[in-house]
Amino acid sequence: MLETSSVPSLAELHALNPLQQPTYADAGALDSVIGKLRTLPPLVFAGECDELRAKMASVAAGEAFLLQGGDCAETFEGVTAANIQGKLRTLLSMAVVLTYAAQVPIVKVGRMAGQYAKPRSSASETRDGVTLPAYRGDAVNGFDFNPTSREPDPQRLLGVYNASAATLNLTRAFVTGGFAHLRRVHSWNADFVLSSAAVQYQALAGEIDRALAFMAACGIDDDIFRTVDFYSSHEALVLEYEHALTRIDSRTSLPYGTSGHFLWIGERTRQLHGAHVELMRHVRNPLGVKLGPTTTADTALELADRLDPDHEPGRITFITRMGAGKVRDLLPEVVAKVTASGRQVAWVCDPMHGNTFEARNGYKTRAFADVVEELNGFFDVHEELGTWPGGVHVELTGDDVTECVGGSDDLVEADLVNRYETLCDPRLNRNQSLELAFLVAERLTSGRIKRAALAVERPLVPSTAP
Ligand code: PEP
Ligand code: CO
């Protein structure tokens, strides 16, 4: 049974020696922030989390596809209308490409409205002989390299709550207030500098316009195209924050993480008996778990058993991030063994985190070709096994940044200096994101054709006709 009866206390979680946590100097200040957070309204509602879990169940069943994307690290400074609209527009455009070209329902989830805390490979950073705590995201400390800024400040957790609330508020307004109407599909990218992805996008938008005009002429009400469902997600990393926002739903008396709809456990904090798994196994949200190249099939199964003892549809999403050079070798055994156990989880590809490298000029970057290569490996593995490639998880922005090399604009390492704005990992820019959506759409379309051909060759119900 799911352990919903008693959410562990923060002291119990800390007794498990959680990794990647800030060390706060002032325990009293931290306690007062936690106390305040516990009184604030939930950011998301239990019913919405249930709705998303049901959608993730469709993904796991091969009937829908997940598009999850946004910044590596959101920042407080980045909470502006233009920034939120830019990311949303990019995600909605990608979703339209995927829906129209691949003809599958797309579940849309932002790495947005809560993605403020970052796990780090090193607890400190040294520059010119000076060593300070590493930047752990705006949830914890400041990016500026000085002792005051880098000191973990518990007040920032209230900042996360406020920034998430503002982002969610505008996002909800955008997706229900007309901005997301399919009739506006042209306008989302009207200001786009012409690139091959933009040309392809405008052609598709033209087709959608014609389809909508056709339906209108037939008397079909296009009101259902006015709004979209959009959900928030982030890595559940800082235990104080996630614990303070864990609430008991008055309707069902069950606990939910109300800091976001979909919460995931990162590659660095997914220890089977660690504090993050312990907290997350008690909440009812749909959960993600990142699986990197060291993951064995048994580890994946143990995590699934611990987080989802009841095999609840939509509960578990495995976000695999093996790396372009490893995915074909490592992923098959994990997927095959989990599937053979009778579990139906959602399999999602994060083609970003296994493909980061340092450019010669010192910038942390990713090559678009590697991202595509990992995605192709992911699709190939699932096609081979007959399992459903359930989605993509990407780091992207709505701006024309220069953080990842390659893509149709052919960004080279020397271009990174122009607009490198991320405070953490490099993101795909708008062009690269759209280009990726077209490539994924192509894979989904060819997969559909192959499956249809197989079904003709091997009908599920043998024909009885003579
Ligand atoms: C991330 O998603 O930004 C991240 C840190 O990923 P991972 O846990 O897979 O390394
Ligand atoms: Co990242």
Tab-separated table of N, CA, C and O in Angstrom, residues 15 83 156 186 207 214 234 251 257 263 310 316 412 466:
chain	number	residue	atom	x	y	z
A	15	ALA	N	17.269	12.797	9.410
A	15	ALA	CA	17.978	11.646	9.989
A	15	ALA	C	18.461	10.700	8.885
A	15	ALA	O	19.332	9.862	9.107
A	83	ASN	N	9.192	36.838	-20.379
A	83	ASN	CA	9.910	35.588	-20.222
A	83	ASN	C	8.951	34.390	-20.124
A	83	ASN	O	9.136	33.354	-20.764
A	156	ARG	N	14.813	33.089	0.951
A	156	ARG	CA	14.662	32.793	-0.477
A	156	ARG	C	13.568	31.755	-0.730
A	156	ARG	O	13.001	31.697	-1.819
A	186	HIS	N	-0.430	31.156	-35.634
A	186	HIS	CA	0.489	31.959	-36.458
A	186	HIS	C	1.187	33.013	-35.621
A	186	HIS	O	2.382	33.225	-35.736
A	207	GLU	N	-1.806	25.270	-42.466
A	207	GLU	CA	-2.674	24.085	-42.588
A	207	GLU	C	-3.696	24.042	-41.456
A	207	GLU	O	-4.858	23.704	-41.660
A	214	PHE	N	-12.318	25.139	-42.197
A	214	PHE	CA	-13.161	24.067	-42.709
A	214	PHE	C	-14.182	23.647	-41.639
A	214	PHE	O	-15.377	23.523	-41.904
A	234	HIS	N	8.800	20.519	-11.254
A	234	HIS	CA	10.178	20.861	-10.896
A	234	HIS	C	10.795	19.696	-10.141
A	234	HIS	O	10.107	18.760	-9.729
A	251	ARG	N	-10.559	16.727	0.729
A	251	ARG	CA	-11.554	15.840	0.103
A	251	ARG	C	-11.261	14.375	0.403
A	251	ARG	O	-12.143	13.591	0.721
A	257	GLY	N	1.957	16.963	-2.662
A	257	GLY	CA	2.957	18.024	-2.745
A	257	GLY	C	2.279	19.148	-3.510
A	257	GLY	O	1.927	18.970	-4.680
A	263	LEU	N	6.229	16.282	-9.713
A	263	LEU	CA	7.495	16.481	-9.007
A	263	LEU	C	8.442	15.366	-9.421
A	263	LEU	O	8.012	14.223	-9.572
A	310	ASP	N	1.482	0.135	-5.405
A	310	ASP	CA	0.165	-0.308	-5.891
A	310	ASP	C	0.063	-0.362	-7.409
A	310	ASP	O	-1.011	-0.619	-7.941
A	316	ILE	N	4.280	6.682	-11.989
A	316	ILE	CA	5.727	6.743	-12.200
A	316	ILE	C	6.093	7.084	-13.649
A	316	ILE	O	5.598	6.456	-14.591
A	412	VAL	N	28.158	27.953	-33.560
A	412	VAL	CA	29.459	27.343	-33.265
A	412	VAL	C	29.928	27.842	-31.888
A	412	VAL	O	29.320	28.744	-31.312
A	466	PRO	N	-12.817	-17.233	-44.786
A	466	PRO	CA	-12.158	-18.312	-45.518
A	466	PRO	C	-11.110	-17.768	-46.489
A	466	PRO	O	-11.204	-16.651	-46.912
